[in-house]
Amino acid sequence: MPELELQDLVDLVARRVAERLGHGEQVDGWAHRPLVAGNWKMNAPAGPSLTVAIQAHVARLAAELAGEADLVLLVPQVLLAPVLAEVARAGLAAAVGCQDVHEELSGAHTGETSAAQVAALGGRWTLVGHSERRAAGETDARIRAKLRTALRAGLSAILCVGEREDERRSGATWRVLKAQLQIALSGLALDGPEPARLALAYEPVWAIGSGRTPEPEEVQEACSFVRTVAAGEFGHAWASRMRVLYGGSVVPENAREILSCRDVDGVLVGGASLDADRFAAILRIARQAARRAAGG
Ligand code: PGA
């Protein structure tokens, strides 16, 4: 892993000592109810027609999901209403959301999505700062504005951060993560939003859609770092109640290892979320992880 800056290292050591001692500003993020989010990107489950495919997918998930994990489906904006309708019809305990929103609530922004409209339709979540949006030119400043607007509109948000492969190779991972987080979070209220309404997803860009994942120790280290930076913004109590997700080539075969990392409170799943059986398997693993964390 790339080198930590001195202050980050001091923060991490301080946290570890507090955790060992079992008192002080203990960060209890690993005990959270896991959040499993499926990012469909510009795709939909396969089927004879879009409508039938969505029906079958939601029905399959409804047969699987029984508490202990929060499920979020992040669908293409154009599918928001049909997926919401299907989730309600099937009685699936899932929140539905979109993958991006504009930083203004309304206005002359052809082709953009309003967080207020998403919320008004019943959408509950949005991604902000996904690496595929960053690659398309989205700046940290814009991501900060989008995050603030999404939360103000009543949506919950998953803020995505992660280093590119060249940044990792050059030892810039911690600097990149810290900058992405600090800029995005600096647009929010001083004491932070309601922790349940903001999740921070560590998604190494080189792991997305590549079939490659960091080692579990590296996932843990990065997610712990993300929480430490968040604690620096809003305090340890806030950071201990907020969920940190890992994303990037999560599949049933690696989900158990990833979800057993202490600072991982859930997963953001792209490709595997389109296959109902594979996504249901990840949900099952998340539920088992929650049960283990609760000592059951
Ligand atoms: P992946 O995508 O699971 O297909 O790697 C993850 C993401 O982009 O959020």
Tab-separated table of C-alpha atoms and ligand atoms in Angstrom:
chain	number	residue	atom	x	y	z
A	1	MET	CA	0.000	0.000	0.000
A	2	PRO	CA	1.222	3.551	-0.603
A	3	GLU	CA	2.748	5.467	2.243
A	4	LEU	CA	0.548	7.287	4.725
A	5	GLU	CA	1.179	10.904	5.480
A	6	LEU	CA	2.395	11.476	9.024
A	7	GLN	CA	-0.824	13.068	10.325
A	8	ASP	CA	-2.953	10.295	8.846
A	9	LEU	CA	-0.716	7.730	10.423
A	10	VAL	CA	-1.011	9.447	13.809
A	11	ASP	CA	-4.835	9.465	13.441
A	12	LEU	CA	-4.950	5.794	12.531
A	13	VAL	CA	-2.707	4.792	15.439
A	14	ALA	CA	-4.773	6.919	17.845
A	15	ARG	CA	-7.923	5.154	16.702
A	16	ARG	CA	-6.381	1.725	17.023
A	17	VAL	CA	-5.245	2.510	20.581
A	18	ALA	CA	-8.717	3.815	21.514
A	19	GLU	CA	-10.315	0.679	20.051
A	20	ARG	CA	-7.927	-1.617	21.933
A	21	LEU	CA	-8.598	0.177	25.184
A	22	GLY	CA	-12.292	-0.206	24.531
A	23	HIS	CA	-13.149	3.343	25.468
A	24	GLY	CA	-12.689	6.898	24.324
A	25	GLU	CA	-13.809	7.745	20.828
A	26	GLN	CA	-14.319	4.185	19.751
A	27	VAL	CA	-15.412	3.829	16.176
A	28	ASP	CA	-18.094	1.176	15.941
A	29	GLY	CA	-18.769	1.260	12.213
A	30	TRP	CA	-18.365	-2.480	11.707
A	31	ALA	CA	-21.448	-3.143	13.811
A	32	HIS	CA	-23.749	-1.306	11.378
A	33	ARG	CA	-26.569	-2.892	9.512
A	34	PRO	CA	-24.946	-3.606	6.139
A	35	LEU	CA	-25.961	-1.626	3.105
A	36	VAL	CA	-25.961	-3.486	-0.178
A	37	ALA	CA	-26.334	-1.203	-3.174
A	38	GLY	CA	-26.678	-2.357	-6.759
A	39	ASN	CA	-25.507	0.081	-9.410
A	40	TRP	CA	-27.132	-0.919	-12.678
A	41	LYS	CA	-25.199	1.786	-14.580
A	42	MET	CA	-26.730	2.219	-18.066
A	43	ASN	CA	-27.969	-1.377	-17.982
A	44	ALA	CA	-30.945	-3.390	-16.846
A	45	PRO	CA	-31.429	-7.052	-15.964
A	46	ALA	CA	-31.683	-9.267	-19.037
A	47	GLY	CA	-35.076	-10.582	-20.126
A	48	PRO	CA	-37.496	-10.913	-23.017
A	49	SER	CA	-38.557	-7.280	-22.500
A	50	LEU	CA	-37.473	-4.538	-20.153
A	51	THR	CA	-40.706	-4.685	-18.171
A	52	VAL	CA	-40.663	-8.449	-17.750
A	53	ALA	CA	-36.955	-8.396	-16.842
A	54	ILE	CA	-37.503	-5.802	-14.098
A	55	GLN	CA	-40.495	-7.766	-12.760
A	56	ALA	CA	-38.537	-11.024	-12.613
A	57	HIS	CA	-35.489	-9.357	-11.048
A	58	VAL	CA	-37.472	-7.641	-8.294
A	59	ALA	CA	-39.502	-10.790	-7.603
A	60	ARG	CA	-36.299	-12.825	-7.227
A	61	LEU	CA	-34.864	-10.298	-4.751
A	62	ALA	CA	-38.154	-10.150	-2.851
A	63	ALA	CA	-37.939	-13.895	-2.371
A	64	GLU	CA	-34.476	-13.500	-0.857
A	65	LEU	CA	-34.457	-10.385	1.270
A	66	ALA	CA	-35.525	-10.781	4.856
A	67	GLY	CA	-34.124	-8.013	7.033
A	68	GLU	CA	-30.666	-7.536	8.516
A	69	ALA	CA	-29.373	-5.650	5.485
A	70	ASP	CA	-30.465	-2.497	3.712
A	71	LEU	CA	-30.922	-2.915	-0.013
A	72	VAL	CA	-30.658	-0.043	-2.475
A	73	LEU	CA	-31.202	-0.304	-6.233
A	74	LEU	CA	-29.500	2.498	-8.162
A	75	VAL	CA	-31.129	2.378	-11.544
A	76	PRO	CA	-30.910	4.438	-14.725
A	77	GLN	CA	-32.933	7.614	-14.198
A	78	VAL	CA	-35.413	6.621	-16.910
A	79	LEU	CA	-36.199	3.399	-15.019
A	80	LEU	CA	-36.781	5.033	-11.654
A	81	ALA	CA	-40.585	5.050	-11.845
A	82	PRO	CA	-41.069	1.518	-13.236
A	83	VAL	CA	-38.623	0.008	-10.738
A	84	LEU	CA	-40.281	1.887	-7.864
A	85	ALA	CA	-43.669	0.587	-8.981
A	86	GLU	CA	-42.399	-2.965	-9.222
A	87	VAL	CA	-40.678	-2.836	-5.825
A	88	ALA	CA	-43.944	-1.644	-4.255
A	89	ARG	CA	-45.982	-4.299	-6.077
A	90	ALA	CA	-43.640	-7.125	-5.047
A	91	GLY	CA	-43.392	-5.869	-1.456
A	92	LEU	CA	-39.589	-5.746	-1.743
A	93	ALA	CA	-38.004	-3.933	1.209
A	94	ALA	CA	-35.636	-1.961	-0.956
A	95	ALA	CA	-34.955	1.693	-1.513
A	96	VAL	CA	-34.599	2.842	-5.095
A	97	GLY	CA	-32.427	5.661	-6.340
A	98	CYS	CA	-30.449	7.046	-9.211
A	99	GLN	CA	-26.813	7.299	-10.182
A	100	ASP	CA	-26.298	11.036	-10.424
A	101	VAL	CA	-28.162	14.295	-9.852
A	102	HIS	CA	-27.551	17.855	-10.961
A	103	GLU	CA	-26.255	20.433	-8.493
A	104	GLU	CA	-29.289	22.675	-9.128
A	105	LEU	CA	-32.772	21.595	-8.100
A	106	SER	CA	-34.347	22.861	-11.334
A	107	GLY	CA	-33.571	25.076	-14.298
A	108	ALA	CA	-32.370	25.167	-17.874
A	109	HIS	CA	-30.167	22.062	-17.750
A	110	THR	CA	-31.236	19.895	-20.660
A	111	GLY	CA	-30.813	16.188	-20.066
A	112	GLU	CA	-29.962	16.503	-16.374
A	113	THR	CA	-31.719	14.957	-13.378
A	114	SER	CA	-33.208	16.958	-10.521
A	115	ALA	CA	-32.712	15.544	-7.020
A	116	ALA	CA	-36.012	17.185	-6.038
A	117	GLN	CA	-37.864	15.291	-8.784
A	118	VAL	CA	-36.194	12.012	-7.858
A	119	ALA	CA	-37.270	12.535	-4.236
A	120	ALA	CA	-40.785	13.575	-5.257
A	121	LEU	CA	-41.215	10.336	-7.226
A	122	GLY	CA	-40.185	8.264	-4.213
A	123	GLY	CA	-36.501	7.819	-4.986
A	124	ARG	CA	-34.468	7.722	-1.781
A	125	TRP	CA	-30.793	7.512	-2.745
A	126	THR	CA	-28.328	8.767	-5.280
A	127	LEU	CA	-24.719	8.089	-6.090
A	128	VAL	CA	-22.492	11.134	-6.163
A	129	GLY	CA	-19.000	11.243	-7.634
A	130	HIS	CA	-18.906	7.786	-9.197
A	131	SER	CA	-15.578	7.314	-10.975
A	132	GLU	CA	-17.356	6.963	-14.314
A	133	ARG	CA	-18.750	10.483	-13.792
A	134	ARG	CA	-15.376	11.747	-12.643
A	135	ALA	CA	-13.811	10.238	-15.786
A	136	ALA	CA	-16.395	12.146	-17.825
A	137	GLY	CA	-15.050	15.394	-16.378
A	138	GLU	CA	-16.866	15.859	-13.093
A	139	THR	CA	-14.725	17.929	-10.738
A	140	ASP	CA	-14.453	17.681	-6.959
A	141	ALA	CA	-16.101	21.105	-6.701
A	142	ARG	CA	-19.095	19.931	-8.698
A	143	ILE	CA	-19.315	16.750	-6.656
A	144	ARG	CA	-19.379	18.857	-3.498
A	145	ALA	CA	-22.281	20.914	-4.899
A	146	LYS	CA	-24.174	17.796	-6.016
A	147	LEU	CA	-23.799	16.148	-2.637
A	148	ARG	CA	-25.096	19.222	-0.844
A	149	THR	CA	-28.049	19.538	-3.217
A	150	ALA	CA	-28.957	15.843	-3.032
A	151	LEU	CA	-29.059	15.916	0.752
A	152	ARG	CA	-30.949	19.215	0.769
A	153	ALA	CA	-33.561	17.674	-1.553
A	154	GLY	CA	-34.126	14.906	0.983
A	155	LEU	CA	-32.202	12.149	-0.767
A	156	SER	CA	-29.598	10.001	0.944
A	157	ALA	CA	-26.294	9.797	-0.861
A	158	ILE	CA	-23.457	7.399	-1.512
A	159	LEU	CA	-20.356	9.473	-2.146
A	160	CYS	CA	-17.814	7.496	-4.167
A	161	VAL	CA	-14.089	8.048	-3.827
A	162	GLY	CA	-11.149	6.057	-5.129
A	163	GLU	CA	-7.737	6.200	-6.668
A	164	ARG	CA	-6.816	5.420	-10.277
A	165	GLU	CA	-4.199	2.777	-10.977
A	166	ASP	CA	-1.487	5.328	-11.839
A	167	GLU	CA	-2.210	7.182	-8.613
A	168	ARG	CA	-1.912	3.970	-6.654
A	169	ARG	CA	1.367	3.100	-8.366
A	170	SER	CA	2.832	6.503	-7.617
A	171	GLY	CA	1.919	6.240	-3.933
A	172	ALA	CA	-0.772	8.915	-4.099
A	173	THR	CA	-3.712	6.808	-2.847
A	174	TRP	CA	-4.097	8.426	0.569
A	175	ARG	CA	-3.631	11.925	-0.752
A	176	VAL	CA	-6.259	11.319	-3.466
A	177	LEU	CA	-8.817	9.798	-1.097
A	178	LYS	CA	-8.305	12.533	1.460
A	179	ALA	CA	-8.675	15.326	-1.085
A	180	GLN	CA	-11.791	13.797	-2.687
A	181	LEU	CA	-13.423	13.342	0.704
A	182	GLN	CA	-12.450	16.655	2.221
A	183	ILE	CA	-13.593	18.697	-0.769
A	184	ALA	CA	-16.931	16.876	-1.077
A	185	LEU	CA	-17.694	16.942	2.640
A	186	SER	CA	-16.692	20.565	3.080
A	187	GLY	CA	-19.940	21.650	1.430
A	188	LEU	CA	-22.064	20.169	4.204
A	189	ALA	CA	-23.252	21.412	7.592
A	190	LEU	CA	-20.469	21.708	10.161
A	191	ASP	CA	-21.809	18.861	12.280
A	192	GLY	CA	-22.401	16.651	9.228
A	193	PRO	CA	-25.661	15.288	7.812
A	194	GLU	CA	-27.666	12.583	9.559
A	195	PRO	CA	-25.106	9.709	9.423
A	196	ALA	CA	-27.684	7.220	8.108
A	197	ARG	CA	-28.194	9.465	5.049
A	198	LEU	CA	-24.606	9.505	3.832
A	199	ALA	CA	-22.492	6.484	3.003
A	200	LEU	CA	-18.936	6.772	1.766
A	201	ALA	CA	-17.926	4.200	-0.844
A	202	TYR	CA	-14.278	3.352	-1.370
A	203	GLU	CA	-14.075	2.266	-4.999
A	204	PRO	CA	-10.558	1.899	-6.394
A	205	VAL	CA	-11.010	2.871	-10.045
A	206	TRP	CA	-8.767	0.040	-11.253
A	207	ALA	CA	-11.014	-2.503	-9.506
A	208	ILE	CA	-14.265	-1.356	-11.121
A	209	GLY	CA	-15.459	-3.795	-13.762
A	210	SER	CA	-11.986	-5.365	-13.981
A	211	GLY	CA	-12.421	-8.510	-11.912
A	212	ARG	CA	-9.497	-7.340	-9.768
A	213	THR	CA	-9.889	-6.404	-6.119
A	214	PRO	CA	-7.479	-5.214	-3.443
A	215	GLU	CA	-6.425	-7.713	-0.784
A	216	PRO	CA	-8.857	-7.753	2.169
A	217	GLU	CA	-6.232	-6.058	4.376
A	218	GLU	CA	-5.970	-3.289	1.803
A	219	VAL	CA	-9.760	-2.910	1.673
A	220	GLN	CA	-9.818	-2.674	5.464
A	221	GLU	CA	-6.970	-0.178	5.556
A	222	ALA	CA	-8.552	2.069	2.939
A	223	CYS	CA	-12.038	1.926	4.488
A	224	SER	CA	-10.578	2.684	7.903
A	225	PHE	CA	-8.746	5.618	6.331
A	226	VAL	CA	-11.996	6.871	4.763
A	227	ARG	CA	-13.669	6.758	8.172
A	228	THR	CA	-10.732	8.546	9.770
A	229	VAL	CA	-10.907	11.375	7.233
A	230	ALA	CA	-14.675	11.629	7.809
A	231	ALA	CA	-14.017	11.771	11.552
A	232	GLY	CA	-11.644	14.649	10.893
A	233	GLU	CA	-14.512	16.529	9.226
A	234	PHE	CA	-17.441	15.752	11.516
A	235	GLY	CA	-15.987	14.081	14.594
A	236	HIS	CA	-15.501	10.496	15.675
A	237	ALA	CA	-19.044	10.047	16.985
A	238	TRP	CA	-20.437	10.968	13.581
A	239	ALA	CA	-17.963	8.802	11.702
A	240	SER	CA	-18.705	5.836	13.929
A	241	ARG	CA	-22.374	5.958	12.920
A	242	MET	CA	-21.834	6.418	9.181
A	243	ARG	CA	-21.455	3.501	6.782
A	244	VAL	CA	-18.368	2.897	4.681
A	245	LEU	CA	-18.873	0.688	1.636
A	246	TYR	CA	-16.424	-1.080	-0.621
A	247	GLY	CA	-17.066	-1.214	-4.360
A	248	GLY	CA	-15.175	-2.644	-7.330
A	249	SER	CA	-15.673	-6.156	-8.745
A	250	VAL	CA	-17.698	-7.402	-5.766
A	251	VAL	CA	-19.097	-10.846	-6.551
A	252	PRO	CA	-20.507	-13.638	-4.358
A	253	GLU	CA	-17.083	-15.316	-4.422
A	254	ASN	CA	-15.318	-12.421	-2.678
A	255	ALA	CA	-18.182	-10.773	-0.775
A	256	ARG	CA	-17.678	-12.749	2.429
A	257	GLU	CA	-14.030	-11.744	2.727
A	258	ILE	CA	-14.790	-8.118	1.917
A	259	LEU	CA	-17.769	-7.889	4.260
A	260	SER	CA	-15.767	-9.362	7.130
A	261	CYS	CA	-13.417	-6.375	7.067
A	262	ARG	CA	-13.901	-4.424	10.235
A	263	ASP	CA	-14.568	-1.042	8.641
A	264	VAL	CA	-16.677	-2.298	5.744
A	265	ASP	CA	-20.379	-1.722	6.377
A	266	GLY	CA	-21.611	-2.752	2.974
A	267	VAL	CA	-20.869	-3.096	-0.707
A	268	LEU	CA	-21.571	-1.187	-3.892
A	269	VAL	CA	-22.067	-3.761	-6.616
A	270	GLY	CA	-22.041	-3.041	-10.340
A	271	GLY	CA	-21.978	-5.959	-12.778
A	272	ALA	CA	-23.075	-8.633	-10.295
A	273	SER	CA	-26.148	-6.612	-9.280
A	274	LEU	CA	-27.739	-7.234	-12.679
A	275	ASP	CA	-27.877	-10.973	-12.108
A	276	ALA	CA	-30.614	-11.570	-9.532
A	277	ASP	CA	-29.183	-14.884	-8.329
A	278	ARG	CA	-25.688	-13.468	-7.838
A	279	PHE	CA	-26.963	-10.281	-6.241
A	280	ALA	CA	-29.230	-12.313	-3.951
A	281	ALA	CA	-26.189	-14.386	-2.936
A	282	ILE	CA	-24.326	-11.183	-1.992
A	283	LEU	CA	-27.338	-10.066	0.047
A	284	ARG	CA	-27.356	-13.388	1.850
A	285	ILE	CA	-23.676	-13.015	2.690
A	286	ALA	CA	-24.289	-9.475	3.971
A	287	ARG	CA	-27.085	-10.739	6.205
A	288	GLN	CA	-24.811	-13.444	7.603
A	289	ALA	CA	-22.094	-10.835	8.234
A	290	ALA	CA	-24.626	-8.692	10.105
A	291	ARG	CA	-25.656	-11.638	12.216
A	292	ARG	CA	-22.026	-12.432	13.044
A	293	ALA	CA	-21.348	-8.783	13.944
A	294	ALA	CA	-24.378	-8.836	16.257
A	295	GLY	CA	-22.947	-11.940	17.892
A	296	GLY	CA	-25.723	-14.206	16.603
B	1	PGA	P1	-18.417	-3.401	-10.600
B	1	PGA	O1	-18.855	-1.869	-10.472
B	1	PGA	O2	-19.002	-4.140	-9.420
B	1	PGA	O3	-18.977	-3.854	-11.899
B	1	PGA	O4	-16.916	-3.429	-10.557
B	1	PGA	C1	-18.873	-1.227	-9.226
B	1	PGA	C2	-19.272	0.217	-9.399
B	1	PGA	O5	-18.951	0.820	-10.437
B	1	PGA	O6	-19.932	0.804	-8.538
